[in-house]
Coordinates of C-alpha atoms (C1' of nucleotides) in Angstrom, one line a residue:
Chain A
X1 CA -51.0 62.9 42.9
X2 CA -48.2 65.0 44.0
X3 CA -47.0 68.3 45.1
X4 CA -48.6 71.7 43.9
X5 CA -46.4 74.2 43.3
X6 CA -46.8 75.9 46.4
X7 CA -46.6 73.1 48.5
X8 CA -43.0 72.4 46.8
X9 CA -42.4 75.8 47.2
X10 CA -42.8 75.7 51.1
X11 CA -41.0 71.9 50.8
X12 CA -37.8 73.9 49.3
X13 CA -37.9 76.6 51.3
X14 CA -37.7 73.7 54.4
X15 CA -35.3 71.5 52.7
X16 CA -33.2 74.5 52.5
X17 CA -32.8 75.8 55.9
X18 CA -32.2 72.5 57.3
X19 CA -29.2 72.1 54.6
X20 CA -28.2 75.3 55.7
X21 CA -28.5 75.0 59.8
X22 CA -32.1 75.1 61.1
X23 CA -35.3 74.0 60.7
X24 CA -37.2 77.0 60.3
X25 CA -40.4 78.1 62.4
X26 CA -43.5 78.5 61.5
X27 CA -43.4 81.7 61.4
X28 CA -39.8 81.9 59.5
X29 CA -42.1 79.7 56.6
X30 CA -44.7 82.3 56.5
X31 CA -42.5 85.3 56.2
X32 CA -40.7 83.5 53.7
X33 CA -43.2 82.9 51.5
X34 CA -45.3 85.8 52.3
X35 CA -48.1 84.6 54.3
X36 CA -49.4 86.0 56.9
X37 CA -51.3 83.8 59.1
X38 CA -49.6 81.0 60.7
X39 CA -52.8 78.8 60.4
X40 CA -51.6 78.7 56.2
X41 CA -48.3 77.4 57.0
X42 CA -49.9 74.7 59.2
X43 CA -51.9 74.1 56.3
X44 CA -48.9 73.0 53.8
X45 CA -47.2 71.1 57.0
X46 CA -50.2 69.4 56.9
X47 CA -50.6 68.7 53.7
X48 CA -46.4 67.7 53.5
X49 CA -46.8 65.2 56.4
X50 CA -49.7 64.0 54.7
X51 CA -47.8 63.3 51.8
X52 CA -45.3 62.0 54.0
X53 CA -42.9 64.1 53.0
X54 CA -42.3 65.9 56.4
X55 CA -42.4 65.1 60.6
X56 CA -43.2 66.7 63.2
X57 CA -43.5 66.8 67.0
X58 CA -46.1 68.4 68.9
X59 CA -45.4 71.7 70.5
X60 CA -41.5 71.5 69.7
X61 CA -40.2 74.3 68.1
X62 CA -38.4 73.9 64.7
X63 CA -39.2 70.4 65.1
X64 CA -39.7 70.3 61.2
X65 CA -37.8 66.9 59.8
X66 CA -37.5 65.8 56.2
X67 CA -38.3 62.3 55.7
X68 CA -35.7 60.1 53.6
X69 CA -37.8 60.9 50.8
X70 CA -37.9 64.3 50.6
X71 CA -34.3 64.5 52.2
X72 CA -32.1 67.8 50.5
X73 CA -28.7 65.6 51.1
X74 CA -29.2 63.9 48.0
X75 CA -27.1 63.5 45.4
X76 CA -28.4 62.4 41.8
X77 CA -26.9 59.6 40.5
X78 CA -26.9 60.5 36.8
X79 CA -25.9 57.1 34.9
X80 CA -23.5 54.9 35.3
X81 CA -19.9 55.9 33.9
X82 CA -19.1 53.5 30.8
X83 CA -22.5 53.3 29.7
X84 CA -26.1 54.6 29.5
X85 CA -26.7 58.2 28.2
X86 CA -27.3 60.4 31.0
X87 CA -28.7 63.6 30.7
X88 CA -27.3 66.2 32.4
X89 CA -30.3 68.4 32.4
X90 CA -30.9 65.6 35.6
X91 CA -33.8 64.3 33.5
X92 CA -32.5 61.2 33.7
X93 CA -32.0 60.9 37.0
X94 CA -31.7 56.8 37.9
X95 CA -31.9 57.7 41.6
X96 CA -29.8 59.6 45.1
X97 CA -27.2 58.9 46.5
X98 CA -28.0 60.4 49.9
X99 CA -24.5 61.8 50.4
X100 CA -24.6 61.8 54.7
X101 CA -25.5 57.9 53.9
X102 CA -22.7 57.7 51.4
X103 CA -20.2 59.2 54.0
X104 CA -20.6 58.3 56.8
X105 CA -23.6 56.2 56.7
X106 CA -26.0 55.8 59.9
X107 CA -22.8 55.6 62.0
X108 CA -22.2 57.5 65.2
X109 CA -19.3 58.9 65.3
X110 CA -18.0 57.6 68.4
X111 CA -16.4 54.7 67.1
X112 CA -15.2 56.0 63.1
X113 CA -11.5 57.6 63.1
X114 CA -9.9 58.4 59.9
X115 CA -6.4 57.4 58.8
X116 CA -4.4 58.9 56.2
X117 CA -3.2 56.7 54.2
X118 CA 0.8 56.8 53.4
X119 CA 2.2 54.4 51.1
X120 CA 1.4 52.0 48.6
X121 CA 1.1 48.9 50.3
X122 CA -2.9 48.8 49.7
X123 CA -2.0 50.3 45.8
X124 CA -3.9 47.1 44.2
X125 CA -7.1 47.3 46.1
X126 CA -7.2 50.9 44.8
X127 CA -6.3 52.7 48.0
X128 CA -3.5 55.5 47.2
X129 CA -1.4 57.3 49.4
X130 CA -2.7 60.2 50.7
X131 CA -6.6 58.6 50.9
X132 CA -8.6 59.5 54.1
X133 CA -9.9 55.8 55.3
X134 CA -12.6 56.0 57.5
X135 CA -12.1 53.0 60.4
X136 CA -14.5 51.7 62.5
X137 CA -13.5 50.8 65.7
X138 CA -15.3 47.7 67.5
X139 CA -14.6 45.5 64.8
X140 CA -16.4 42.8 64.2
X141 CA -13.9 42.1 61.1
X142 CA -13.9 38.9 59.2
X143 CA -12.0 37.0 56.8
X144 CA -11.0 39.4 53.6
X145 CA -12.1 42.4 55.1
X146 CA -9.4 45.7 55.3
X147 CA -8.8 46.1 58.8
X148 CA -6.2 48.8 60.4
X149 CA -4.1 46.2 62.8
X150 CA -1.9 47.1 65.7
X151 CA 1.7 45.6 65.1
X152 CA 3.9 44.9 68.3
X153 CA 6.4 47.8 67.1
X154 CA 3.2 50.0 67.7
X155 CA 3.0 50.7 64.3
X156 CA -0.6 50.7 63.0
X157 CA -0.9 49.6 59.3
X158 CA -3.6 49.2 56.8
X159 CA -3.9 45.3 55.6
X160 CA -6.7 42.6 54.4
X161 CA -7.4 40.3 57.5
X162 CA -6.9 36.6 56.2
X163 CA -7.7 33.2 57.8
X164 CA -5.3 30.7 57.1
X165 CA -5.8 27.1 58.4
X166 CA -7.8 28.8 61.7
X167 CA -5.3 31.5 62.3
X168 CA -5.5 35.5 61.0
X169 CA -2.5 37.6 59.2
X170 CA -2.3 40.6 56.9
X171 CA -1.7 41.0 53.5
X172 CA -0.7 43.9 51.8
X173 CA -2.3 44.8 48.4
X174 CA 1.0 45.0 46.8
X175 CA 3.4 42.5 45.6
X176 CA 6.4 43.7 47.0
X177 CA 4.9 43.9 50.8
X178 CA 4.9 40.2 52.2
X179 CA 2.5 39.1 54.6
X180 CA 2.8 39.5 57.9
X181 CA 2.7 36.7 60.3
X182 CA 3.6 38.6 63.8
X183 CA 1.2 39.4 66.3
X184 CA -1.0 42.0 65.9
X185 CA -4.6 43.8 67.1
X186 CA -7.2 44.4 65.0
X187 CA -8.1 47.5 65.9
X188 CA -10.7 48.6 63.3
X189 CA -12.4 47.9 60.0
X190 CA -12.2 49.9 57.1
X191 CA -15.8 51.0 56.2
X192 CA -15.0 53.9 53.6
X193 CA -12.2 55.4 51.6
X194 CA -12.6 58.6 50.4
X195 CA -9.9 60.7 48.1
X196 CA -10.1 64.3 47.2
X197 CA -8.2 65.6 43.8
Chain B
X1 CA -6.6 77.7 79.3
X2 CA -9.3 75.0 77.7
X3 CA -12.4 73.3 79.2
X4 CA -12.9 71.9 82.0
X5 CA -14.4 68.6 82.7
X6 CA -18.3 69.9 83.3
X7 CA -17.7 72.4 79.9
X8 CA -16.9 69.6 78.5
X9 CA -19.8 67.4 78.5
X10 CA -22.3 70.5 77.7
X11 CA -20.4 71.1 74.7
X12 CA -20.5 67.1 74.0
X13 CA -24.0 67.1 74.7
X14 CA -24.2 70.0 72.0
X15 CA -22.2 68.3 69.9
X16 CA -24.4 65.2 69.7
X17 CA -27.5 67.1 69.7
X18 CA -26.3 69.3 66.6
X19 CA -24.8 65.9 64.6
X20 CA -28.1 63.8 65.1
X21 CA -30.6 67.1 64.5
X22 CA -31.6 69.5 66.2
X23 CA -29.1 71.9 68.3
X24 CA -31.1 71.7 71.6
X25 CA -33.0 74.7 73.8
X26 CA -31.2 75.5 77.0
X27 CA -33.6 73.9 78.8
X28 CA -32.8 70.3 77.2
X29 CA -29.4 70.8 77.9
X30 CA -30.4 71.2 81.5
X31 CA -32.3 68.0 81.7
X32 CA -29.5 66.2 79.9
X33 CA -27.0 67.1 82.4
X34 CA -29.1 67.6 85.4
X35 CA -29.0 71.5 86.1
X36 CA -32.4 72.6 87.4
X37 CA -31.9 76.1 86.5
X38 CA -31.8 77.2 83.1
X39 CA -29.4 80.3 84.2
X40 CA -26.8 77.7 85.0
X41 CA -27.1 76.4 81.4
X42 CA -26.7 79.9 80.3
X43 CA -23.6 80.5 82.5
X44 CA -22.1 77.5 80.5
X45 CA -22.8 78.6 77.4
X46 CA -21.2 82.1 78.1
X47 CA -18.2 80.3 79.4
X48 CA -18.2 78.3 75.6
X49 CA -19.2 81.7 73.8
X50 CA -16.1 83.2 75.5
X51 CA -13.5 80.3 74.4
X52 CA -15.1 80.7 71.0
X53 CA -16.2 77.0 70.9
X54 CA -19.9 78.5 70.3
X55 CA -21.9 80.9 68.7
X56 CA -26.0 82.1 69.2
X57 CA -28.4 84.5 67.8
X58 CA -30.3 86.4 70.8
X59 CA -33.9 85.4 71.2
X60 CA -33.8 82.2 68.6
X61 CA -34.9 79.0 69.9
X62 CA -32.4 76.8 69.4
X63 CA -29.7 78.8 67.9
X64 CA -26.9 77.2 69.8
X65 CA -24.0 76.8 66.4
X66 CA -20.9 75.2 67.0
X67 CA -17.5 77.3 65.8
X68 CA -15.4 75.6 63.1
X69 CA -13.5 75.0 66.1
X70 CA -15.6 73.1 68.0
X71 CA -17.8 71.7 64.9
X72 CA -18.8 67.9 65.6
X73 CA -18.5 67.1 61.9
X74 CA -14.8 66.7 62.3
X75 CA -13.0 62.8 62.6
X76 CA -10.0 63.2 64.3
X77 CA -6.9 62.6 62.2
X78 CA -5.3 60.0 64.5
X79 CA -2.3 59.3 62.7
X80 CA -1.1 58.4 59.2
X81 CA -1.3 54.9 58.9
X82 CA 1.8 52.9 58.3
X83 CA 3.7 54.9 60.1
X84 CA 3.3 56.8 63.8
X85 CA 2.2 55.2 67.1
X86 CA -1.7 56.5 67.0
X87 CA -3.4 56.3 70.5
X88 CA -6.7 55.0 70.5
X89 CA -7.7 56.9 73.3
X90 CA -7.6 60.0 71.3
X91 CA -4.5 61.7 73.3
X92 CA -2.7 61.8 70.2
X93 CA -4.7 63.7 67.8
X94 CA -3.2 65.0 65.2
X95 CA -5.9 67.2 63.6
X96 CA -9.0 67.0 62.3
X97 CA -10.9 66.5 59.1
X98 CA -14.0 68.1 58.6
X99 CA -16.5 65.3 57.2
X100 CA -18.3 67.8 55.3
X101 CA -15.4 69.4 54.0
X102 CA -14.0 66.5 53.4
X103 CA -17.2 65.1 51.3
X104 CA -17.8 68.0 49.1
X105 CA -15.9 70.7 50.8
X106 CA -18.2 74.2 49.9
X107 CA -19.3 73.4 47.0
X108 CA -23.4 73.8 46.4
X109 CA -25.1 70.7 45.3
X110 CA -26.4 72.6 41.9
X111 CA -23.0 72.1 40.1
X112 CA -22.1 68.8 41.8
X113 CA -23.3 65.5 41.1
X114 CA -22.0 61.9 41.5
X115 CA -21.8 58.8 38.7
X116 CA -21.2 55.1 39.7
X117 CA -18.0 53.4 38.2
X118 CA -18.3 50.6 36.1
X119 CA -15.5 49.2 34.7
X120 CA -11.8 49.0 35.4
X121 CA -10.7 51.6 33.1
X122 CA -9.4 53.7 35.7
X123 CA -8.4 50.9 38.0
X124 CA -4.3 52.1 38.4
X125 CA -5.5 55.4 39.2
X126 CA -7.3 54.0 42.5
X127 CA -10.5 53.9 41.2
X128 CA -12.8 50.9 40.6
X129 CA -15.7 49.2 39.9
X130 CA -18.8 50.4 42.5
X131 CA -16.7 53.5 43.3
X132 CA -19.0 56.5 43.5
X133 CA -17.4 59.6 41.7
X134 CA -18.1 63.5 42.8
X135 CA -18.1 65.3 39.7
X136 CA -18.2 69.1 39.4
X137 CA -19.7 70.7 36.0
X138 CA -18.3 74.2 34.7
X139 CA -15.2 72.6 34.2
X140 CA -11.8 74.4 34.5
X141 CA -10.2 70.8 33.6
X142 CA -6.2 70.9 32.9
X143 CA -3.8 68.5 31.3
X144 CA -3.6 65.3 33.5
X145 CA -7.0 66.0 35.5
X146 CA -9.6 63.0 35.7
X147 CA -12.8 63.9 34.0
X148 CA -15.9 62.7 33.2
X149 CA -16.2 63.2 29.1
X150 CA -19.5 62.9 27.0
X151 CA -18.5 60.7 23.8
X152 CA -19.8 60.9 20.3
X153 CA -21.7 57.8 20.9
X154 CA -23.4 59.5 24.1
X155 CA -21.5 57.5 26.2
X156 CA -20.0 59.1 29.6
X157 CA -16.4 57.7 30.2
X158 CA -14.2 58.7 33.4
X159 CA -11.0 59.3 31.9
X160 CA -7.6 61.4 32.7
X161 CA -7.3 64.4 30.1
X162 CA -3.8 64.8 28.6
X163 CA -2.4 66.9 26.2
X164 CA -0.4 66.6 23.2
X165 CA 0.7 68.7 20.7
X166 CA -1.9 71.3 21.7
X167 CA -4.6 68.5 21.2
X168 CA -6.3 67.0 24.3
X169 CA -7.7 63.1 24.4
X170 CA -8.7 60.7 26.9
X171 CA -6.2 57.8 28.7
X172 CA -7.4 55.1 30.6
X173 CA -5.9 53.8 33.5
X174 CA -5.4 50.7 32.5
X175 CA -3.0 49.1 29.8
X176 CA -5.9 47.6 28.5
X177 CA -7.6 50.5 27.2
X178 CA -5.8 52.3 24.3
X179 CA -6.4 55.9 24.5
X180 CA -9.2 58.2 22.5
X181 CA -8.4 60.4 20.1
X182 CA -12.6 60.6 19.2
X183 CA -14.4 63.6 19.4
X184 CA -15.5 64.2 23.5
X185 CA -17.0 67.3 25.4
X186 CA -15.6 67.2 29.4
X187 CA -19.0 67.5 31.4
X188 CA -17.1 67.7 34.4
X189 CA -13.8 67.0 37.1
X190 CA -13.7 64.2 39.3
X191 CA -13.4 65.9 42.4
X192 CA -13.8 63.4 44.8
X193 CA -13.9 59.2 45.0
X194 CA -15.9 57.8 47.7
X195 CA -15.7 53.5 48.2
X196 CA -17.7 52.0 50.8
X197 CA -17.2 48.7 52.0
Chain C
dT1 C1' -76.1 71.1 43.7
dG2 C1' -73.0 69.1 47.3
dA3 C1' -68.6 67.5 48.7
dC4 C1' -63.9 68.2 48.8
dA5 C1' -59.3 70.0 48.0
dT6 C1' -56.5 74.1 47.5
dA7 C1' -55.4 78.5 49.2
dC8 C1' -55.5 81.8 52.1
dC9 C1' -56.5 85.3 56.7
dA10 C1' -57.4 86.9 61.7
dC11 C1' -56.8 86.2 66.2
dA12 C1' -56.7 84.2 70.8
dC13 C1' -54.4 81.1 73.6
dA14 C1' -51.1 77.7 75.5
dT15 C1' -46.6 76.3 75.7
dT16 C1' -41.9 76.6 75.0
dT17 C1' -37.9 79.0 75.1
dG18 C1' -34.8 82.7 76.1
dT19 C1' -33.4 86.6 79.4
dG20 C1' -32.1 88.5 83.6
dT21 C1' -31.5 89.4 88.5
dG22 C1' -30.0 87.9 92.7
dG23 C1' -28.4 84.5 95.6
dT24 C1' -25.1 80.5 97.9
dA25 C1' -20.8 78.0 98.1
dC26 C1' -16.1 76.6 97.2
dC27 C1' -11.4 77.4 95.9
dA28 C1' -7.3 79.6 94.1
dT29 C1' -4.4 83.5 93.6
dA30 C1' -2.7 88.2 94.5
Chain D
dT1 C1' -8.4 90.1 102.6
dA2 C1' -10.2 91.0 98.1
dT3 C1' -10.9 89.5 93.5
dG4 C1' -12.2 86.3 90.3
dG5 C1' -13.4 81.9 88.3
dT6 C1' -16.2 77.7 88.7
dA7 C1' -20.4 75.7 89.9
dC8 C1' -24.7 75.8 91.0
dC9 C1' -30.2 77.4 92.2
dA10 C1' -34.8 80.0 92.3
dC11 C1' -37.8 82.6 90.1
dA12 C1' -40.0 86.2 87.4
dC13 C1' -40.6 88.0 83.0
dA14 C1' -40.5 88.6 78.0
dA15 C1' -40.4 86.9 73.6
dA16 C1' -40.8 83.3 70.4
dT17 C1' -43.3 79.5 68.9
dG18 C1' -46.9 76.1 68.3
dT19 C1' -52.1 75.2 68.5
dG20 C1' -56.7 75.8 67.3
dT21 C1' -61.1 77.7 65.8
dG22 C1' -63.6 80.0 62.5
dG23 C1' -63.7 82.5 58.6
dT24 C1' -63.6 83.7 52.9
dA25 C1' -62.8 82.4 48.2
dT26 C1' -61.9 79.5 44.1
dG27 C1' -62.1 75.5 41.4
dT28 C1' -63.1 70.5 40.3
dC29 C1' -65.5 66.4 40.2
dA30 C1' -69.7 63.6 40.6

DNA sequence: TGACATACCACACATTTGTGTGGTACCATA
DNA sequence: TATGGTACCACACAAATGTGTGGTATGTCA
């Protein structure tokens, strides 16, 4: 039991207008795929939502929503690099990475800020100069985690948060930066690095 | 010349609409912000329109589209870390990163597709175990570029590409790892390393 | 054969949504 | 004083959009 071809047509006709800005109407669906009573389209929502592949709200236009599921911003995780023999004909696929998820996650954005990253200081716990790291602000940061601290020169620097004998400082991933014992504010937590070539 | 305080929280309100789903209908930004007339919403969104921070299509439900300008997928670039005196508060922003851009930038998802690291092969180029790496097929890989290499055994390593003597193998990143001189076919570029912690 | 799913259409109607005109009020600047 | 921007409202109307009923036709499964 799953899609017939038109119903994945009218699935990837959705999937793609709300990748590219809009949910379509009901109408758009129907001109799109050549039908020409509206009652048809209903028929494959119907039948989508069903399948719970789709939502909906009553008498809200363009209210079409893709459920994770049948979500377009998916990314196939092929294999695993090292190992397994992935096919790149995505026959193979292992699974999605749903690439808003892998991002940014479920965050608002009210409290993520990105950082460049300049230096090496972080160089062993594989974050390179010129990174984008994505901070969350609020932090609830614990022992080990990568936090962006406040120093009293009003610097802001990119560490691991440590406890030592009940009492936090910041070590660099680097053996030629020691730690740093001075005050400072934590003033986020380091949720995602991401680096472009 | 920029927004004043009122413009400012209808394009917020846009903003926020647009991120979670759906751009809303002029009368939803009405409710949101308490104007009881729908001509006072429009009289905002002219103002917006005319400072470029928004775009519509006449007669569309819904059709409210942010500029690159004004686009909500951007984190502001507060400062580079390890250097600079960021202000939380946002006063100091230096620029901003488009998310999307900064995920997969343009690219279409047909030619894109994303492998789990394994291993610590690549680990003094940054890149390490759990890392998710973007890869883009139809390679146009060059000397020294990070790709992602089918082997004769059908395994898939991510390795840099060098150049020798008009031959090209595979290095690791890592002392550990000598360097392959096998047979390989480059399936794709590492384009972009996300880590989430 | 009956029941049920798929695969459509026509068309009326309700609701939502966008458009447009005209108005009031305040404040700054020329 | 006039002009223009900001900051609203009321209300009518048009267009887009969603809802719903009732059809036809085809095929499959029991």
């Amino acid at each position: 039991m799953f899609l017939t071809p038109k119903q994945e047509k009218v699935l990837n006709f959705i999937r793609k207008r709300v990748g590219e800005r809009l949910p379509p109407t009901i109408r758009e669906i129907g001109e799109d795929l050549g039908f020409k009573s509206t009652g048809t389209v209903r028929d494959y929502l119907k039948a989508l939502m069903q399948k719970g592949l789709v939502r909906r709200m009553n008498n809200k236009s363009r209210s079409i929503e893709l459920t994770q599921r049948a979500s377009f911003n998916k990314i196939p995780i092929i294999g695993t690099i090292m190992a397994g023999k992935p096919n790149l004909a995505y026959e193979e696929i292992q699974g999605y990475v749903d690439a808003d998820d892998l991002f940014l996650g479920r965050l608002g954005f009210d409290d993520v800020f990105a950082l460049r990253v300049k230096g090496d200081s972080m160089i062993d716990a594989g974050i390179l100069d010129g990174d984008v790291a994505i901070i969350k602000k609020r932090p609830d940061a614990n022992n080990n985690d990568i936090v962006a601290a406040l120093l009293d020169n009003n610097e802001v620097t990119l560490k691991r948060l440590r406890s030592k004998a009940g009492k936090f400082h910041l070590e660099a991933a680097n053996a030629n930066y020691p730690p740093i014992f001075e005050e400072f504010k934590v003033i986020g937590k380091l949720i995602t690095v991401i680096r472009k070539y």
